[in-house]
Short mmCIF file of C-alpha atoms and ligand atoms in Angstrom, two decimals:
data_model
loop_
_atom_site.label_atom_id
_atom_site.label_comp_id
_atom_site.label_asym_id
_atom_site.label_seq_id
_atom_site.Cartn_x
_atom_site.Cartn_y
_atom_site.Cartn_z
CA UNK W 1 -14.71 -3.22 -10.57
CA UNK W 2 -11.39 -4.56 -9.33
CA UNK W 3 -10.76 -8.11 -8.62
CA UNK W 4 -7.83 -9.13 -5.94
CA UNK W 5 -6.93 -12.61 -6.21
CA UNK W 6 -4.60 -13.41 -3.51
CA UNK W 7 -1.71 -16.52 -3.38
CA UNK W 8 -1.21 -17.71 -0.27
CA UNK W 9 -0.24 -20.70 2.00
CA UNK W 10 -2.13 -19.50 5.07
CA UNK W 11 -5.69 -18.22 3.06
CA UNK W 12 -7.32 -18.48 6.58
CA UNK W 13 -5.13 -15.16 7.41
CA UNK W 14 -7.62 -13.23 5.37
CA UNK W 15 -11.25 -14.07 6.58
CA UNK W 16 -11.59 -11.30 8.52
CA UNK W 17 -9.05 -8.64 7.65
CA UNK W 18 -11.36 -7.09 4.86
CA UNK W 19 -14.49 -7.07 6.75
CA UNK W 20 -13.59 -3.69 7.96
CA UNK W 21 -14.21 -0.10 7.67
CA UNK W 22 -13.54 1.65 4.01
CA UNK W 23 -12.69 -1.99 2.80
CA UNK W 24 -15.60 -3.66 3.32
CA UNK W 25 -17.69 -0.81 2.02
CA UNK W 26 -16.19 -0.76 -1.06
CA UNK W 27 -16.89 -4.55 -1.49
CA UNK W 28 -20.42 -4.29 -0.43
CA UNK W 29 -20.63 -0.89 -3.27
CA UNK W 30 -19.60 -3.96 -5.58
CA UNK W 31 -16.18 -1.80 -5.90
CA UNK W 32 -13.71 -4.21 -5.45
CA UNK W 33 -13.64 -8.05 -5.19
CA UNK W 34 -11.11 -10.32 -2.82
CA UNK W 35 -10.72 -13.72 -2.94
CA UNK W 36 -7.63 -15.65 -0.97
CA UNK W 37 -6.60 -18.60 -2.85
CA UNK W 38 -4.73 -21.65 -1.28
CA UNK W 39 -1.63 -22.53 -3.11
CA UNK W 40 -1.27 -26.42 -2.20
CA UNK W 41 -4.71 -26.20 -4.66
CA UNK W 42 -2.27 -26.24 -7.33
CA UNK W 43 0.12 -28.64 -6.16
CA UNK W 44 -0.19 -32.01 -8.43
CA UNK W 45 1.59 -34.57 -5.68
CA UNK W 46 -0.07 -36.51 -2.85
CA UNK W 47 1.60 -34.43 -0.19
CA UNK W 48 0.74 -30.85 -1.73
CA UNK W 49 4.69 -29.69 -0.91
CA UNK W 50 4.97 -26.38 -2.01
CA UNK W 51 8.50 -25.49 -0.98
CA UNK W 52 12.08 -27.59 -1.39
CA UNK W 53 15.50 -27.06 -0.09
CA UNK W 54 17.70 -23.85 -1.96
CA UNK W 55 19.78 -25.22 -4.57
CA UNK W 56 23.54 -24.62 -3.66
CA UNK W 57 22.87 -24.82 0.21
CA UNK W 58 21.78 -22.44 3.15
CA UNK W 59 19.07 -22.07 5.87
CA UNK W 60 15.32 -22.08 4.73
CA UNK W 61 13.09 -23.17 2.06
CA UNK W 62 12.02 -21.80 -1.07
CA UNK W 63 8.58 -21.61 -2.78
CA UNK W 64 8.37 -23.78 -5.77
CA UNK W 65 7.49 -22.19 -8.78
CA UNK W 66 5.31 -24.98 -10.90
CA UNK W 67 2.37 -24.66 -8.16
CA UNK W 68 2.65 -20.69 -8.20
CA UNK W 69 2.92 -20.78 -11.78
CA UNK W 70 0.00 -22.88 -12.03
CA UNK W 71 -1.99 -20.87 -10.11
CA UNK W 72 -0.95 -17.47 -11.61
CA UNK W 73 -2.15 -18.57 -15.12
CA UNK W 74 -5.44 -20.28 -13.94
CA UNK W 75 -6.00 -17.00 -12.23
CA UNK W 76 -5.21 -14.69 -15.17
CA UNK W 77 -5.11 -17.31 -17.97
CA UNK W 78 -1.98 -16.40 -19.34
CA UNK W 79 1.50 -18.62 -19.06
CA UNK W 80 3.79 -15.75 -19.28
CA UNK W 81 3.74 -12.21 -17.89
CA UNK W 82 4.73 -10.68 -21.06
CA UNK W 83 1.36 -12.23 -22.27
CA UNK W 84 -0.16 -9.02 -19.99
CA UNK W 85 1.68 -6.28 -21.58
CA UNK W 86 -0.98 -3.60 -21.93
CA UNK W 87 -3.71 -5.13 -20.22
CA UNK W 88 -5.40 -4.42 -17.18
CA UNK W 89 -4.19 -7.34 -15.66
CA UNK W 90 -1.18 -7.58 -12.90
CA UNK W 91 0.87 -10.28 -11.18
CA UNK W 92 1.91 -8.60 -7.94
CA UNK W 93 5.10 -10.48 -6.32
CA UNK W 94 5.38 -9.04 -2.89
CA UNK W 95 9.29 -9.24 -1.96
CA UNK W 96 11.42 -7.11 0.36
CA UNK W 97 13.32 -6.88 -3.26
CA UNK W 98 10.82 -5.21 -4.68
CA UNK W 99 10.07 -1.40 -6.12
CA UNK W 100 8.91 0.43 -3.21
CA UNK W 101 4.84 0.60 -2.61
CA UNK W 102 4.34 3.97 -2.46
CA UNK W 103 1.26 6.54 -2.60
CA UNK W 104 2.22 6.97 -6.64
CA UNK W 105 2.16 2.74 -6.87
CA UNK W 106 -1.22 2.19 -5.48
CA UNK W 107 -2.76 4.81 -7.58
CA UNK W 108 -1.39 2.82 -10.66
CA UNK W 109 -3.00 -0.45 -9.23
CA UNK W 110 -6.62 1.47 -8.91
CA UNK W 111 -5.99 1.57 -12.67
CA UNK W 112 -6.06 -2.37 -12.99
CA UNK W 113 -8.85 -4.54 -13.30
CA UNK W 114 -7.64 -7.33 -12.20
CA UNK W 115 -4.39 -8.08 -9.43
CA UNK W 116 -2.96 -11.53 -8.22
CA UNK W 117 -0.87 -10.92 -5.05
CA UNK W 118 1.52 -13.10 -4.77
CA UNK W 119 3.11 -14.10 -0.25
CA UNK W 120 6.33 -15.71 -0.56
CA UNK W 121 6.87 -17.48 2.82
CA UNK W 122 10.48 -18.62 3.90
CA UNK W 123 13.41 -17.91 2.29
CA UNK W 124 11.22 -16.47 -0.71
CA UNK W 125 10.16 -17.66 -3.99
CA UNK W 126 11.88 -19.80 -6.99
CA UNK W 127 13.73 -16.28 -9.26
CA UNK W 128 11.98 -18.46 -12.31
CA UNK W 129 8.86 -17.17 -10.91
CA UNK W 130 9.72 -12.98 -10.78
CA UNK W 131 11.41 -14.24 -14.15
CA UNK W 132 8.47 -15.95 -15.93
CA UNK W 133 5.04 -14.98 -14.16
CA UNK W 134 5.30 -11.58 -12.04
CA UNK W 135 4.50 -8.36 -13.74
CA UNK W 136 5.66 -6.25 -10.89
CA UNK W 137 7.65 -6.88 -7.60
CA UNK W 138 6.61 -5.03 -4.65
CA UNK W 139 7.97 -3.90 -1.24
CA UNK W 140 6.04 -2.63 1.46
CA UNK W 141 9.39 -1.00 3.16
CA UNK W 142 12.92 -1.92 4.20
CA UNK W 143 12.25 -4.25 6.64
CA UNK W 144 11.62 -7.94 6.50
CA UNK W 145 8.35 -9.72 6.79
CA UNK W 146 7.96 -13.27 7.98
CA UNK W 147 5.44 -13.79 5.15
CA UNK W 148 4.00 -11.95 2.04
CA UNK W 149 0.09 -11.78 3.99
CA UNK W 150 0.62 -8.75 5.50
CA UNK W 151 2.16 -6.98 2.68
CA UNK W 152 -0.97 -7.82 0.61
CA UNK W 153 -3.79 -6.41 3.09
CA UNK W 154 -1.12 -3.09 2.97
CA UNK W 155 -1.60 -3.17 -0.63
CA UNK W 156 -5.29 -4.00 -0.67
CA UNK W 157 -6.45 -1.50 1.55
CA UNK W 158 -4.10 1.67 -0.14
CA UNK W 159 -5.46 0.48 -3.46
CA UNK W 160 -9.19 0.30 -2.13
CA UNK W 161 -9.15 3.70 -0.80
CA UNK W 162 -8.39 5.10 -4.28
CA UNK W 163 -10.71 3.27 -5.98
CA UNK W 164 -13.73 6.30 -7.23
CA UNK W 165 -16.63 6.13 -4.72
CA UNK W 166 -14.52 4.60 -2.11
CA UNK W 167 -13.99 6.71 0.26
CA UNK W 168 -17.40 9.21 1.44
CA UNK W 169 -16.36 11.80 -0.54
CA UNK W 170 -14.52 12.32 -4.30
CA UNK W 171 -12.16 14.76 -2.71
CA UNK W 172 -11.49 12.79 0.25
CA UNK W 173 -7.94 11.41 -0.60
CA UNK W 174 -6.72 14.73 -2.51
CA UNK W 175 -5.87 15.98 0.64
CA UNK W 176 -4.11 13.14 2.42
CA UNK W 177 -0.63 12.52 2.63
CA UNK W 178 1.62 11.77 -0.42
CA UNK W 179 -1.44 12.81 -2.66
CA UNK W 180 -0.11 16.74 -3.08
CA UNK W 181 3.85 15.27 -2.23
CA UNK W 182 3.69 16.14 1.75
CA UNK W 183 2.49 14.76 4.43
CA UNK W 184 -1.82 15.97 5.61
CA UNK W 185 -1.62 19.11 7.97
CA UNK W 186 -2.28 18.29 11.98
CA UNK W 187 -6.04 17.61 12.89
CA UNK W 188 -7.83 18.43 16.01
CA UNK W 189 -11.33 17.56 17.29
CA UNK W 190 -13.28 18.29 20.40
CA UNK W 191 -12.76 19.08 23.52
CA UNK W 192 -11.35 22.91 22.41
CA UNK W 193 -8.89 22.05 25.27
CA UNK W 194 -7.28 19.13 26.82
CA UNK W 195 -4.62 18.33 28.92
CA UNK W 196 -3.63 22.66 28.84
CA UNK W 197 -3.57 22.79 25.30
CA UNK W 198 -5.89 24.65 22.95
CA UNK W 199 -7.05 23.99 19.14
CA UNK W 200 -5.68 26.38 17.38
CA UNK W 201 -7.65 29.37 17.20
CA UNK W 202 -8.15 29.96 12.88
CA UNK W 203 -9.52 26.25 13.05
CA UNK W 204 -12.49 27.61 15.07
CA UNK W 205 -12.94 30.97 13.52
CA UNK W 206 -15.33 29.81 10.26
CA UNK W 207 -12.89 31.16 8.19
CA UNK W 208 -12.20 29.19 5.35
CA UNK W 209 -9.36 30.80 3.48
CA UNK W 210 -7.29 31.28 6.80
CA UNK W 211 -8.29 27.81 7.50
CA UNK W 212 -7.29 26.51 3.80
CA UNK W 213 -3.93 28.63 4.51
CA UNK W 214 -3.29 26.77 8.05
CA UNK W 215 -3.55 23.55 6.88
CA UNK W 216 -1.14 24.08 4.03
CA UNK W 217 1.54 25.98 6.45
CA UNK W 218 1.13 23.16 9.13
CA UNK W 219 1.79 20.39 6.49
CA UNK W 220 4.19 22.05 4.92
CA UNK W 221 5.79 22.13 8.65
CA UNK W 222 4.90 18.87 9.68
CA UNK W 223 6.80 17.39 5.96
CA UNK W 224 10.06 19.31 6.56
CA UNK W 225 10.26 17.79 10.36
CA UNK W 226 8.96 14.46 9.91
CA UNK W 227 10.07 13.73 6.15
CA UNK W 228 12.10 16.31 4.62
CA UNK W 229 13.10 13.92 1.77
CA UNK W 230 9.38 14.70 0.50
CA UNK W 231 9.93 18.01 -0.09
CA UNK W 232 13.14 17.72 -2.97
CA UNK W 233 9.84 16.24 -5.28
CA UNK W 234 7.18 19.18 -3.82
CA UNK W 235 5.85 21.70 -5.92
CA UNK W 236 5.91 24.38 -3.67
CA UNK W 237 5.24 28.28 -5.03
CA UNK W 238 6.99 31.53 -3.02
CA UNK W 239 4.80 31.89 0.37
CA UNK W 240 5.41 28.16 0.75
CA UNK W 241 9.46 29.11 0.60
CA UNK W 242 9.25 31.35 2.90
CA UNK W 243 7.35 29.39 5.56
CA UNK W 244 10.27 26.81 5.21
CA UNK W 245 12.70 29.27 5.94
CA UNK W 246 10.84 30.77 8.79
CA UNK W 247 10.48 26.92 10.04
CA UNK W 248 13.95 26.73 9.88
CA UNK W 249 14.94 29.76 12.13
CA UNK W 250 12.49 28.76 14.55
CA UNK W 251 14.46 25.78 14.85
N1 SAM Z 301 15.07 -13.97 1.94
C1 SAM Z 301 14.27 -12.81 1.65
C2 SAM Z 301 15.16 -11.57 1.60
O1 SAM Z 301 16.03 -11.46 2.46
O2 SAM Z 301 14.97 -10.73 0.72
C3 SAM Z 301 13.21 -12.59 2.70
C4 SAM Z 301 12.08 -13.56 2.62
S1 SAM Z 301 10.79 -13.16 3.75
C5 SAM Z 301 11.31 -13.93 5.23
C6 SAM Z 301 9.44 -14.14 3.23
C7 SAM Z 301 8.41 -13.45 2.37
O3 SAM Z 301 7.84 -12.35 3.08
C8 SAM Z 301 8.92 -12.84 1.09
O4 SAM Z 301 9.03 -13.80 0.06
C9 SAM Z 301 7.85 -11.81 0.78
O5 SAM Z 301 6.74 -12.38 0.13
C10 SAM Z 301 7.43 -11.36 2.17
N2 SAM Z 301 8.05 -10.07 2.56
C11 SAM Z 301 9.00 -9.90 3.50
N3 SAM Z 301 9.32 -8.62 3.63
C12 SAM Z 301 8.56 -7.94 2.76
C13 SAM Z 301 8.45 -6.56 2.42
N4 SAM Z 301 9.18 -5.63 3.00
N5 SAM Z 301 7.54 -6.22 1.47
C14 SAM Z 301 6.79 -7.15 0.86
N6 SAM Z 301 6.85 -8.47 1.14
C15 SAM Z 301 7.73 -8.86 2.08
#
Protein backbone atom coordinates (compact mmCIF):
# COMPACT_ATOMS: atom_id res chain seq x y z
CA UNK A 1 0.00 0.00 0.00
CA UNK A 2 1.13 3.52 -0.82
CA UNK A 3 0.08 6.49 1.09
CA UNK A 4 0.08 10.15 -0.74
CA UNK A 5 -0.11 12.85 1.65
CA UNK A 6 -0.49 15.99 -0.18
CA UNK A 7 0.56 19.90 1.10
CA UNK A 8 -1.47 22.27 -0.16
CA UNK A 9 -3.15 25.74 0.25
CA UNK A 10 -6.12 25.03 -1.99
CA UNK A 11 -6.93 21.06 -0.57
CA UNK A 12 -10.45 21.63 -2.13
CA UNK A 13 -8.51 21.29 -5.68
CA UNK A 14 -8.36 17.59 -5.03
CA UNK A 15 -11.93 16.26 -4.11
CA UNK A 16 -12.64 15.09 -7.22
CA UNK A 17 -9.53 14.68 -9.33
CA UNK A 18 -8.87 11.03 -7.99
CA UNK A 19 -12.29 9.77 -8.27
CA UNK A 20 -11.48 8.71 -11.72
CA UNK A 21 -10.69 5.90 -13.92
CA UNK A 22 -7.33 3.71 -13.06
CA UNK A 23 -6.99 6.07 -9.94
CA UNK A 24 -9.84 5.46 -8.21
CA UNK A 25 -9.62 1.75 -8.80
CA UNK A 26 -6.55 1.41 -7.34
CA UNK A 27 -7.84 3.19 -4.15
CA UNK A 28 -10.94 1.17 -3.95
CA UNK A 29 -8.25 -2.31 -4.53
CA UNK A 30 -6.90 -0.64 -1.17
CA UNK A 31 -3.67 0.08 -3.54
CA UNK A 32 -2.93 3.40 -2.83
CA UNK A 33 -4.17 6.00 -0.27
CA UNK A 34 -4.60 10.07 -0.89
CA UNK A 35 -5.23 12.44 1.49
CA UNK A 36 -4.91 16.50 0.72
CA UNK A 37 -3.82 18.26 3.70
CA UNK A 38 -4.41 22.07 4.35
CA UNK A 39 -1.30 23.89 5.21
CA UNK A 40 -2.76 26.98 7.31
CA UNK A 41 -3.49 23.59 9.73
CA UNK A 42 -0.05 24.08 10.72
CA UNK A 43 0.17 27.65 10.99
CA UNK A 44 0.46 28.66 14.93
CA UNK A 45 -0.83 32.59 14.48
CA UNK A 46 -4.40 33.91 14.58
CA UNK A 47 -4.37 34.78 10.91
CA UNK A 48 -2.93 31.30 9.58
CA UNK A 49 -0.38 33.47 7.06
CA UNK A 50 1.49 31.09 5.30
CA UNK A 51 3.54 33.25 2.97
CA UNK A 52 5.71 36.74 3.66
CA UNK A 53 7.40 39.17 1.44
CA UNK A 54 11.09 37.77 -0.32
CA UNK A 55 13.86 38.92 1.69
CA UNK A 56 16.06 41.36 -0.44
CA UNK A 57 13.00 42.65 -2.54
CA UNK A 58 11.00 41.65 -5.77
CA UNK A 59 7.44 40.78 -6.96
CA UNK A 60 5.56 37.87 -5.11
CA UNK A 61 5.43 36.01 -1.98
CA UNK A 62 7.13 33.14 -0.67
CA UNK A 63 5.89 30.08 1.31
CA UNK A 64 7.07 30.09 4.81
CA UNK A 65 8.88 27.25 5.84
CA UNK A 66 7.95 26.74 9.82
CA UNK A 67 4.19 25.75 8.73
CA UNK A 68 5.56 23.39 5.83
CA UNK A 69 8.06 22.14 8.08
CA UNK A 70 5.59 21.47 10.61
CA UNK A 71 3.51 19.69 8.55
CA UNK A 72 6.20 17.59 6.76
CA UNK A 73 7.34 16.05 10.12
CA UNK A 74 3.78 15.49 11.57
CA UNK A 75 3.21 13.75 8.31
CA UNK A 76 6.35 11.57 8.29
CA UNK A 77 7.49 12.14 11.90
CA UNK A 78 10.85 13.04 11.19
CA UNK A 79 12.46 16.82 11.57
CA UNK A 80 15.02 16.39 8.97
CA UNK A 81 15.10 14.68 5.57
CA UNK A 82 18.31 13.04 6.18
CA UNK A 83 16.29 11.33 9.06
CA UNK A 84 14.67 9.25 5.78
CA UNK A 85 17.78 8.03 4.27
CA UNK A 86 16.93 4.46 3.37
CA UNK A 87 13.45 4.36 4.19
CA UNK A 88 10.49 4.08 2.26
CA UNK A 89 9.50 7.35 3.03
CA UNK A 90 9.73 10.61 0.56
CA UNK A 91 9.26 14.37 0.80
CA UNK A 92 8.35 15.32 -2.76
CA UNK A 93 8.97 19.26 -3.39
CA UNK A 94 7.34 19.95 -6.67
CA UNK A 95 9.41 23.01 -8.28
CA UNK A 96 10.00 24.00 -11.90
CA UNK A 97 13.76 23.58 -10.33
CA UNK A 98 13.42 20.31 -9.89
CA UNK A 99 14.94 16.80 -11.49
CA UNK A 100 12.75 16.09 -14.29
CA UNK A 101 9.56 13.57 -13.58
CA UNK A 102 10.09 11.17 -15.94
CA UNK A 103 8.76 7.47 -16.77
CA UNK A 104 12.20 6.15 -14.81
CA UNK A 105 11.09 8.70 -11.62
CA UNK A 106 7.66 7.43 -11.10
CA UNK A 107 8.71 3.90 -11.19
CA UNK A 108 11.11 4.78 -8.22
CA UNK A 109 8.11 6.40 -6.32
CA UNK A 110 5.92 2.96 -6.81
CA UNK A 111 8.85 1.75 -4.69
CA UNK A 112 7.88 4.08 -1.65
CA UNK A 113 5.50 3.51 0.93
CA UNK A 114 4.82 6.53 1.87
CA UNK A 115 5.07 10.28 -0.32
CA UNK A 116 4.28 13.90 0.96
CA UNK A 117 3.85 16.19 -2.10
CA UNK A 118 4.71 19.24 -1.43
CA UNK A 119 2.57 22.80 -4.04
CA UNK A 120 4.57 25.78 -3.65
CA UNK A 121 2.22 28.66 -4.69
CA UNK A 122 3.71 32.18 -5.63
CA UNK A 123 7.02 32.96 -5.98
CA UNK A 124 7.86 29.38 -4.47
CA UNK A 125 8.93 28.09 -1.23
CA UNK A 126 11.47 29.32 1.69
CA UNK A 127 15.26 27.35 0.05
CA UNK A 128 15.42 26.33 4.06
CA UNK A 129 12.68 24.06 3.18
CA UNK A 130 14.41 22.01 -0.16
CA UNK A 131 17.43 22.51 2.38
CA UNK A 132 16.05 20.95 5.61
CA UNK A 133 12.77 18.84 4.81
CA UNK A 134 12.54 17.72 0.95
CA UNK A 135 14.02 14.45 -0.03
CA UNK A 136 13.58 15.04 -3.69
CA UNK A 137 12.64 18.10 -5.91
CA UNK A 138 10.51 17.46 -8.79
CA UNK A 139 9.56 19.04 -12.16
CA UNK A 140 6.80 18.10 -14.20
CA UNK A 141 8.50 19.94 -17.44
CA UNK A 142 10.03 23.26 -18.49
CA UNK A 143 7.29 25.32 -18.17
CA UNK A 144 5.88 27.20 -15.25
CA UNK A 145 2.89 26.33 -13.19
CA UNK A 146 0.81 28.83 -11.28
CA UNK A 147 0.76 26.35 -8.38
CA UNK A 148 2.32 22.95 -7.30
CA UNK A 149 -1.65 21.11 -7.48
CA UNK A 150 -1.39 20.15 -10.77
CA UNK A 151 2.04 18.86 -10.71
CA UNK A 152 0.97 16.49 -7.87
CA UNK A 153 -2.23 14.79 -9.60
CA UNK A 154 0.68 14.37 -12.71
CA UNK A 155 2.67 12.62 -10.23
CA UNK A 156 -0.12 10.72 -8.50
CA UNK A 157 -1.66 9.30 -11.35
CA UNK A 158 2.00 8.11 -13.25
CA UNK A 159 2.88 6.61 -9.90
CA UNK A 160 -0.65 4.84 -9.50
CA UNK A 161 -0.52 3.26 -12.79
CA UNK A 162 2.69 1.42 -11.81
CA UNK A 163 1.66 0.37 -8.74
CA UNK A 164 1.24 -4.04 -9.22
CA UNK A 165 -2.48 -4.78 -9.82
CA UNK A 166 -3.16 -1.35 -11.00
CA UNK A 167 -3.72 -1.37 -14.17
CA UNK A 168 -6.17 -4.68 -15.69
CA UNK A 169 -3.39 -6.48 -16.60
CA UNK A 170 0.50 -7.18 -15.15
CA UNK A 171 1.81 -6.53 -18.59
CA UNK A 172 -0.22 -3.62 -19.25
CA UNK A 173 2.42 -0.78 -18.79
CA UNK A 174 5.48 -2.89 -20.32
CA UNK A 175 4.37 -1.83 -23.46
CA UNK A 176 3.62 1.86 -23.07
CA UNK A 177 5.73 4.60 -23.79
CA UNK A 178 9.09 5.28 -22.00
CA UNK A 179 8.72 1.70 -20.42
CA UNK A 180 11.05 -0.11 -23.37
CA UNK A 181 12.84 3.75 -24.02
CA UNK A 182 10.38 4.74 -27.12
CA UNK A 183 7.38 5.96 -27.46
CA UNK A 184 3.95 2.87 -27.79
CA UNK A 185 3.45 1.98 -31.59
CA UNK A 186 0.12 3.74 -33.34
CA UNK A 187 -3.30 2.10 -32.32
CA UNK A 188 -6.35 1.71 -34.34
CA UNK A 189 -9.89 0.52 -33.49
CA UNK A 190 -13.07 0.08 -35.40
CA UNK A 191 -14.52 1.21 -38.09
CA UNK A 192 -11.71 -0.78 -40.54
CA UNK A 193 -12.11 2.56 -42.48
CA UNK A 194 -12.84 6.11 -41.85
CA UNK A 195 -12.58 9.22 -43.40
CA UNK A 196 -10.59 7.07 -46.73
CA UNK A 197 -8.20 5.56 -44.60
CA UNK A 198 -7.75 1.89 -43.76
CA UNK A 199 -6.25 -0.02 -40.54
CA UNK A 200 -3.46 -1.39 -41.54
CA UNK A 201 -3.86 -4.65 -42.98
CA UNK A 202 -1.20 -7.14 -40.52
CA UNK A 203 -3.35 -5.59 -37.56
CA UNK A 204 -6.35 -7.56 -38.93
CA UNK A 205 -4.69 -10.63 -40.22
CA UNK A 206 -4.56 -12.80 -36.62
CA UNK A 207 -1.11 -12.93 -37.00
CA UNK A 208 0.67 -12.40 -34.01
CA UNK A 209 4.33 -12.36 -34.82
CA UNK A 210 3.75 -9.94 -37.88
CA UNK A 211 1.59 -8.09 -35.54
CA UNK A 212 4.34 -8.15 -32.56
CA UNK A 213 6.84 -7.02 -35.53
CA UNK A 214 4.43 -3.95 -36.63
CA UNK A 215 4.09 -2.56 -33.50
CA UNK A 216 7.79 -2.51 -32.80
CA UNK A 217 8.63 -0.97 -36.48
CA UNK A 218 5.78 1.67 -36.04
CA UNK A 219 7.17 2.77 -32.59
CA UNK A 220 10.35 2.62 -33.50
CA UNK A 221 9.06 5.16 -36.39
CA UNK A 222 6.82 7.08 -34.44
CA UNK A 223 10.15 7.72 -31.59
CA UNK A 224 12.60 8.86 -34.32
CA UNK A 225 9.81 11.54 -35.68
CA UNK A 226 8.24 12.62 -32.64
CA UNK A 227 11.26 12.25 -30.07
CA UNK A 228 14.42 11.30 -31.55
CA UNK A 229 16.31 12.28 -28.33
CA UNK A 230 14.76 8.84 -26.98
CA UNK A 231 16.48 6.85 -29.14
CA UNK A 232 20.52 7.92 -28.07
CA UNK A 233 19.30 5.77 -24.57
CA UNK A 234 17.33 2.77 -26.81
CA UNK A 235 18.50 -0.57 -26.89
CA UNK A 236 17.85 -1.31 -30.24
CA UNK A 237 19.39 -4.78 -31.97
CA UNK A 238 20.23 -4.88 -36.09
CA UNK A 239 16.59 -5.13 -37.84
CA UNK A 240 15.70 -2.20 -35.59
CA UNK A 241 18.89 -0.24 -37.38
CA UNK A 242 17.89 -0.84 -40.37
CA UNK A 243 14.25 0.27 -40.09
CA UNK A 244 15.78 3.66 -38.89
CA UNK A 245 17.71 3.98 -41.83
CA UNK A 246 14.98 3.00 -44.16
CA UNK A 247 12.80 5.73 -42.08
CA UNK A 248 15.28 8.04 -42.88
CA UNK A 249 15.37 7.69 -46.76
CA UNK A 250 11.78 7.74 -46.85
CA UNK A 251 12.11 11.04 -45.49
N1 LIG B 1 9.54 31.39 -9.07
C1 LIG B 1 9.51 30.01 -9.48
C2 LIG B 1 10.52 29.78 -10.60
O1 LIG B 1 10.59 30.64 -11.49
O2 LIG B 1 11.20 28.76 -10.59
C3 LIG B 1 8.13 29.62 -9.99
C4 LIG B 1 7.12 29.46 -8.91
S1 LIG B 1 5.60 28.84 -9.53
C5 LIG B 1 4.77 30.29 -10.06
C6 LIG B 1 4.71 28.38 -8.10
C7 LIG B 1 4.75 26.91 -7.75
O3 LIG B 1 4.20 26.13 -8.81
C8 LIG B 1 6.12 26.32 -7.52
O4 LIG B 1 6.59 26.57 -6.22
C9 LIG B 1 5.87 24.84 -7.74
O5 LIG B 1 5.36 24.21 -6.60
C10 LIG B 1 4.80 24.86 -8.81
N2 LIG B 1 5.35 24.60 -10.17
C11 LIG B 1 5.44 25.50 -11.17
N3 LIG B 1 5.95 24.95 -12.27
C12 LIG B 1 6.19 23.66 -11.97
C13 LIG B 1 6.73 22.57 -12.71
N4 LIG B 1 7.13 22.69 -13.96
N5 LIG B 1 6.81 21.37 -12.09
C14 LIG B 1 6.42 21.22 -10.81
N6 LIG B 1 5.90 22.22 -10.06
C15 LIG B 1 5.79 23.43 -10.64
Amino acid sequence: MLRFDIITIFPEFFRTVFDFGIVRRARAAGLVEIAAHDLRAWTTDKHKVVDDRPFGGGDGMVLKPEPLCAAVEALTGAHEARELAGTKTRVVLLSPQGRVFEQKVAAELAEAERIVLICGRYEGVDERVVETCVTDELSIGDYVLSGGEPAAVVVVDATVRLLPGALGSETSAVNESFNAGLLDCPHYTRPVEYSGRRVPEVLLSGHHAEIARWRRREALRKTARNRPDLLQQATLDEQERTWLAEFDKEQ
